[in-house]
Amino acid sequence: YSDGSSDYFGIYDPVGSTDNFGAGSQPSGIPSFTGNNGNFLVGEDLDGDGTASTQTLTWSGLNITGYTDLTFSVKLGATSGFDSNDFITLSVNIDGAGYVDITSFTVATGFNQFPTNGVVTLGLAMETITGSIVGTGSSLDVRLSVKADSGSEEFAVDDIVINGTLATSDPVIGFDAATSAETETNATFEVLVPVTVSNYGSDQIDVSVAVTGTAEVSDYTLNTASLSFTGNGSQNISININPDSDDFDNETIILTITETSNVSGLVISQSTHTITV
């Protein structure tokens, strides 16, 4: 909603015409917040037009099955109009156990102040607030609550993000680095490219090693044609880089590993290695 001036709650487009203030027009009193990523939520004097002084937005049923180490981030901004009974709070509810606040900005006492969480004080330049979410489960609800019942509490909210680490029991084999670069010299030299297995189960993992790319066959010698793993750990693919006096172009060697065993669920990552003449 918006009264066209300084009582409003909705999505603000600072550079275009895609605002969403319900039936109201774009308010004229929005402060010059910075640090946003496109449109963002703004509000002021939430009960000014007869609505509730506390407004909440809820995102329900986020699938967090298999995720650990949950974290959050949110961009927040505010002006100095907050009073001691106002707040901006982000909360989460895991598997219906009840909402728990994960960050909250308030004013301890007094009137017309910038809200703070005790560490960061909000201003016109939006702050990216981050933190951890305790616990995990299968379903996550996120709730944003804002109370602003006086006449000059102006706030901005953008980019609420929930992250987590997806746990996996599948065995994984791959190169330690996705890319690398070597400078060709006037003599042959050896390059060792490590390959690592993690989440090893009970089945031996065998892979073959192949080379493609723009390098000529005479520019390199593949010394390791296959690898075999019987547990977690790393082994090296050995490849010699040979001098090439007839070619002064940058050349690419692409190493590929292909499973020759039959391990269920094996995840394979690949690698590209560049020779610079």
Tab-separated table of C-alpha atoms in Angstrom:
chain	number	residue	atom	x	y	z
A	1	TYR	CA	0.000	0.000	0.000
A	2	SER	CA	1.010	3.632	-0.361
A	3	ASP	CA	-0.499	7.016	0.360
A	4	GLY	CA	1.776	8.500	-2.309
A	5	SER	CA	3.969	10.161	0.275
A	6	SER	CA	5.420	8.777	3.517
A	7	ASP	CA	3.164	5.869	4.514
A	8	TYR	CA	3.944	2.805	2.409
A	9	PHE	CA	4.919	-0.855	2.281
A	10	GLY	CA	5.878	-2.639	-0.932
A	11	ILE	CA	8.408	-3.360	-3.632
A	12	TYR	CA	10.311	-0.360	-4.941
A	13	ASP	CA	11.971	-0.124	-8.366
A	14	PRO	CA	14.489	2.727	-8.144
A	15	VAL	CA	15.217	2.857	-11.885
A	16	GLY	CA	11.999	1.780	-13.607
A	17	SER	CA	8.273	1.422	-13.271
A	18	THR	CA	7.787	-2.079	-11.853
A	19	ASP	CA	6.907	-0.960	-8.312
A	20	ASN	CA	4.345	-2.955	-6.370
A	21	PHE	CA	2.533	-0.864	-3.763
A	22	GLY	CA	-0.856	-2.417	-4.349
A	23	ALA	CA	-3.358	0.158	-5.513
A	24	GLY	CA	-1.197	3.021	-4.270
A	25	SER	CA	1.174	5.108	-6.338
A	26	GLN	CA	4.929	5.218	-5.859
A	27	PRO	CA	5.547	7.119	-2.612
A	28	SER	CA	7.576	10.322	-2.827
A	29	GLY	CA	9.247	9.924	0.559
A	30	ILE	CA	11.485	6.889	-0.083
A	31	PRO	CA	15.060	7.603	1.087
A	32	SER	CA	18.048	7.153	-1.210
A	33	PHE	CA	19.056	3.652	-0.104
A	34	THR	CA	22.141	2.170	-1.782
A	35	GLY	CA	23.609	-1.329	-2.098
A	36	ASN	CA	20.448	-2.909	-3.468
A	37	ASN	CA	20.328	-5.520	-6.213
A	38	GLY	CA	17.484	-4.288	-8.405
A	39	ASN	CA	14.050	-3.942	-6.786
A	40	PHE	CA	13.791	-4.178	-3.012
A	41	LEU	CA	11.269	-4.045	-0.172
A	42	VAL	CA	10.697	-0.687	1.531
A	43	GLY	CA	8.354	0.570	4.208
A	44	GLU	CA	7.539	3.467	6.552
A	45	ASP	CA	4.915	4.135	9.216
A	46	LEU	CA	3.239	0.761	8.702
A	47	ASP	CA	0.082	1.638	10.634
A	48	GLY	CA	-0.283	5.074	9.042
A	49	ASP	CA	-3.060	4.022	6.677
A	50	GLY	CA	-4.924	1.873	9.146
A	51	THR	CA	-2.962	-1.333	8.575
A	52	ALA	CA	-1.160	-3.322	11.280
A	53	SER	CA	2.015	-1.794	12.680
A	54	THR	CA	3.752	-5.190	12.342
A	55	GLN	CA	4.012	-6.711	8.870
A	56	THR	CA	5.365	-10.189	8.119
A	57	LEU	CA	6.449	-11.968	4.972
A	58	THR	CA	6.908	-15.742	5.012
A	59	TRP	CA	8.629	-18.132	2.609
A	60	SER	CA	7.410	-21.627	3.480
A	61	GLY	CA	8.553	-25.154	2.790
A	62	LEU	CA	12.143	-24.628	1.617
A	63	ASN	CA	13.594	-28.103	1.064
A	64	ILE	CA	16.693	-28.537	3.253
A	65	THR	CA	16.797	-32.344	3.198
A	66	GLY	CA	20.411	-33.493	3.193
A	67	TYR	CA	21.790	-29.995	3.853
A	68	THR	CA	24.036	-29.133	6.796
A	69	ASP	CA	25.863	-25.989	7.937
A	70	LEU	CA	22.919	-23.757	7.080
A	71	THR	CA	23.665	-20.034	6.812
A	72	PHE	CA	21.757	-16.904	5.875
A	73	SER	CA	22.455	-13.494	4.424
A	74	VAL	CA	20.202	-10.476	4.007
A	75	LYS	CA	20.707	-6.853	2.961
A	76	LEU	CA	19.177	-4.334	5.361
A	77	GLY	CA	19.001	-0.554	5.487
A	78	ALA	CA	17.210	1.937	7.738
A	79	THR	CA	17.015	5.589	8.682
A	80	SER	CA	17.189	7.169	12.139
A	81	GLY	CA	13.448	7.163	12.814
A	82	PHE	CA	13.236	3.933	14.844
A	83	ASP	CA	11.915	3.894	18.387
A	84	SER	CA	12.431	1.400	21.197
A	85	ASN	CA	9.351	-0.656	20.299
A	86	ASP	CA	10.251	-1.013	16.592
A	87	PHE	CA	12.181	-3.910	15.050
A	88	ILE	CA	13.344	-5.688	11.897
A	89	THR	CA	13.657	-9.426	12.565
A	90	LEU	CA	14.462	-12.466	10.430
A	91	SER	CA	13.386	-15.833	11.852
A	92	VAL	CA	13.417	-19.474	10.752
A	93	ASN	CA	11.264	-22.485	11.575
A	94	ILE	CA	12.711	-25.967	10.980
A	95	ASP	CA	10.249	-28.850	10.616
A	96	GLY	CA	7.513	-26.990	12.483
A	97	ALA	CA	9.476	-26.739	15.739
A	98	GLY	CA	8.725	-23.028	16.072
A	99	TYR	CA	10.292	-19.811	14.864
A	100	VAL	CA	13.746	-18.833	16.125
A	101	ASP	CA	15.171	-15.370	15.514
A	102	ILE	CA	18.434	-15.437	13.537
A	103	THR	CA	18.977	-11.672	13.365
A	104	SER	CA	17.109	-8.710	14.822
A	105	PHE	CA	17.623	-4.949	14.677
A	106	THR	CA	16.091	-2.774	17.374
A	107	VAL	CA	16.573	0.381	19.422
A	108	ALA	CA	17.361	-0.296	23.090
A	109	THR	CA	15.805	2.884	24.495
A	110	GLY	CA	14.607	6.221	23.258
A	111	PHE	CA	13.311	7.543	19.979
A	112	ASN	CA	14.464	8.473	16.474
A	113	GLN	CA	17.569	6.291	16.257
A	114	PHE	CA	19.225	3.950	13.768
A	115	PRO	CA	18.369	0.308	14.614
A	116	THR	CA	21.223	-2.014	15.571
A	117	ASN	CA	21.853	-5.679	16.350
A	118	GLY	CA	24.566	-4.714	18.831
A	119	VAL	CA	27.327	-5.115	16.251
A	120	VAL	CA	26.080	-3.450	13.076
A	121	THR	CA	24.061	-0.239	12.965
A	122	LEU	CA	21.910	0.174	9.874
A	123	GLY	CA	21.958	3.235	7.628
A	124	LEU	CA	21.127	4.325	4.069
A	125	ALA	CA	23.884	2.086	2.693
A	126	MET	CA	22.441	-1.413	2.992
A	127	GLU	CA	24.492	-3.774	5.134
A	128	THR	CA	24.850	-7.460	4.216
A	129	ILE	CA	24.071	-9.326	7.424
A	130	THR	CA	25.229	-12.951	7.628
A	131	GLY	CA	25.099	-15.704	10.208
A	132	SER	CA	24.518	-19.362	10.970
A	133	ILE	CA	21.255	-21.251	11.342
A	134	VAL	CA	21.402	-23.824	14.131
A	135	GLY	CA	20.157	-27.300	13.235
A	136	THR	CA	18.819	-28.882	10.091
A	137	GLY	CA	15.931	-31.043	8.977
A	138	SER	CA	13.726	-31.455	5.939
A	139	SER	CA	11.706	-28.224	5.684
A	140	LEU	CA	12.562	-24.607	6.464
A	141	ASP	CA	10.248	-21.605	6.792
A	142	VAL	CA	11.737	-18.101	6.693
A	143	ARG	CA	9.866	-15.150	8.191
A	144	LEU	CA	10.643	-11.445	7.965
A	145	SER	CA	8.872	-9.309	10.597
A	146	VAL	CA	8.976	-5.522	10.730
A	147	LYS	CA	7.302	-3.270	13.293
A	148	ALA	CA	7.154	0.451	12.539
A	149	ASP	CA	4.274	2.258	14.229
A	150	SER	CA	5.486	5.833	14.496
A	151	GLY	CA	5.940	8.343	11.710
A	152	SER	CA	9.478	8.137	10.351
A	153	GLU	CA	10.817	4.575	10.525
A	154	GLU	CA	12.072	3.952	6.995
A	155	PHE	CA	13.615	0.596	6.129
A	156	ALA	CA	14.836	-1.434	3.151
A	157	VAL	CA	15.252	-5.207	2.719
A	158	ASP	CA	16.861	-7.077	-0.162
A	159	ASP	CA	18.396	-10.417	-1.133
A	160	ILE	CA	17.403	-12.873	1.583
A	161	VAL	CA	19.531	-15.952	0.855
A	162	ILE	CA	19.713	-19.345	2.591
A	163	ASN	CA	22.776	-21.515	1.905
A	164	GLY	CA	23.820	-24.968	3.046
A	165	THR	CA	26.215	-27.819	2.370
A	166	LEU	CA	24.631	-30.793	0.641
A	167	ALA	CA	25.822	-33.943	2.332
A	168	THR	CA	26.457	-36.877	0.029
A	169	SER	CA	27.347	-40.493	0.636
A	170	ASP	CA	28.254	-41.093	-3.006
A	171	PRO	CA	31.943	-41.722	-3.763
A	172	VAL	CA	33.622	-38.860	-5.596
A	173	ILE	CA	36.740	-38.896	-7.766
A	174	GLY	CA	38.181	-35.853	-9.433
A	175	PHE	CA	41.108	-33.561	-10.052
A	176	ASP	CA	42.199	-31.426	-7.123
A	177	ALA	CA	42.171	-28.349	-9.391
A	178	ALA	CA	39.911	-27.669	-12.357
A	179	THR	CA	42.656	-25.891	-14.307
A	180	SER	CA	46.383	-25.326	-14.249
A	181	ALA	CA	48.998	-23.651	-16.460
A	182	GLU	CA	52.553	-24.676	-17.285
A	183	THR	CA	55.184	-22.695	-19.190
A	184	GLU	CA	57.043	-24.704	-21.794
A	185	THR	CA	60.856	-24.656	-21.560
A	186	ASN	CA	63.719	-25.872	-23.759
A	187	ALA	CA	63.850	-29.166	-21.875
A	188	THR	CA	61.380	-31.903	-21.022
A	189	PHE	CA	59.873	-31.612	-17.541
A	190	GLU	CA	57.329	-33.627	-15.571
A	191	VAL	CA	53.978	-32.354	-14.346
A	192	LEU	CA	52.071	-34.206	-11.624
A	193	VAL	CA	48.309	-33.773	-11.641
A	194	PRO	CA	46.694	-35.047	-8.417
A	195	VAL	CA	43.429	-36.998	-8.463
A	196	THR	CA	41.566	-37.537	-5.188
A	197	VAL	CA	38.870	-39.961	-4.035
A	198	SER	CA	36.528	-39.036	-1.169
A	199	ASN	CA	33.528	-40.803	0.396
A	200	TYR	CA	35.048	-44.141	-0.559
A	201	GLY	CA	32.666	-47.009	-0.002
A	202	SER	CA	33.682	-50.647	-0.361
A	203	ASP	CA	34.251	-51.074	-4.119
A	204	GLN	CA	37.589	-50.533	-5.831
A	205	ILE	CA	37.574	-47.505	-8.145
A	206	ASP	CA	39.445	-47.899	-11.438
A	207	VAL	CA	39.774	-45.165	-14.048
A	208	SER	CA	41.561	-44.753	-17.349
A	209	VAL	CA	43.301	-41.502	-18.329
A	210	ALA	CA	43.015	-39.932	-21.766
A	211	VAL	CA	44.392	-36.733	-23.311
A	212	THR	CA	42.736	-34.434	-25.827
A	213	GLY	CA	43.185	-30.766	-26.701
A	214	THR	CA	45.096	-28.604	-29.133
A	215	ALA	CA	48.592	-29.830	-28.235
A	216	GLU	CA	50.326	-32.087	-30.765
A	217	VAL	CA	51.156	-35.632	-29.689
A	218	SER	CA	54.881	-34.825	-29.747
A	219	ASP	CA	54.368	-31.966	-27.265
A	220	TYR	CA	53.669	-34.257	-24.312
A	221	THR	CA	54.066	-37.798	-23.002
A	222	LEU	CA	51.364	-39.328	-20.829
A	223	ASN	CA	53.125	-41.495	-18.241
A	224	THR	CA	50.014	-42.582	-16.319
A	225	ALA	CA	47.348	-44.371	-18.324
A	226	SER	CA	45.217	-45.583	-15.401
A	227	LEU	CA	44.663	-45.270	-11.669
A	228	SER	CA	43.228	-47.631	-9.075
A	229	PHE	CA	41.897	-46.677	-5.624
A	230	THR	CA	41.010	-48.910	-2.682
A	231	GLY	CA	40.283	-46.084	-0.244
A	232	ASN	CA	40.153	-42.330	0.201
A	233	GLY	CA	43.286	-40.510	-0.889
A	234	SER	CA	45.195	-38.935	-3.765
A	235	GLN	CA	47.311	-40.268	-6.613
A	236	ASN	CA	49.135	-38.398	-9.372
A	237	ILE	CA	48.805	-38.506	-13.125
A	238	SER	CA	52.298	-37.977	-14.543
A	239	ILE	CA	52.697	-36.173	-17.839
A	240	ASN	CA	55.912	-34.922	-19.483
A	241	ILE	CA	55.884	-31.577	-21.265
A	242	ASN	CA	58.260	-31.727	-24.218
A	243	PRO	CA	59.963	-28.721	-25.872
A	244	ASP	CA	58.459	-27.685	-29.199
A	245	SER	CA	60.653	-25.260	-31.122
A	246	ASP	CA	58.408	-25.291	-34.211
A	247	ASP	CA	55.194	-24.088	-32.521
A	248	PHE	CA	54.826	-20.814	-30.641
A	249	ASP	CA	51.084	-20.941	-29.970
A	250	ASN	CA	49.472	-21.549	-26.597
A	251	GLU	CA	48.318	-25.143	-26.458
A	252	THR	CA	45.816	-26.972	-24.300
A	253	ILE	CA	45.928	-30.452	-22.845
A	254	ILE	CA	42.606	-31.769	-21.539
A	255	LEU	CA	42.920	-34.704	-19.161
A	256	THR	CA	39.874	-36.937	-18.847
A	257	ILE	CA	39.309	-39.788	-16.423
A	258	THR	CA	36.807	-42.500	-17.306
A	259	GLU	CA	35.657	-45.171	-14.902
A	260	THR	CA	36.594	-48.713	-15.894
A	261	SER	CA	35.123	-50.301	-12.755
A	262	ASN	CA	31.424	-50.348	-11.892
A	263	VAL	CA	30.962	-48.319	-8.706
A	264	SER	CA	27.365	-47.277	-8.040
A	265	GLY	CA	26.818	-43.511	-7.840
A	266	LEU	CA	30.431	-42.549	-8.554
A	267	VAL	CA	30.753	-38.807	-9.261
A	268	ILE	CA	33.574	-37.799	-11.631
A	269	SER	CA	34.992	-34.318	-12.225
A	270	GLN	CA	37.309	-33.359	-15.071
A	271	SER	CA	40.236	-30.988	-15.625
A	272	THR	CA	41.897	-28.753	-18.254
A	273	HIS	CA	45.622	-27.981	-18.216
A	274	THR	CA	47.198	-25.332	-20.442
A	275	ILE	CA	50.728	-25.264	-21.824
A	276	THR	CA	51.952	-21.741	-22.515
A	277	VAL	CA	54.817	-21.512	-25.004
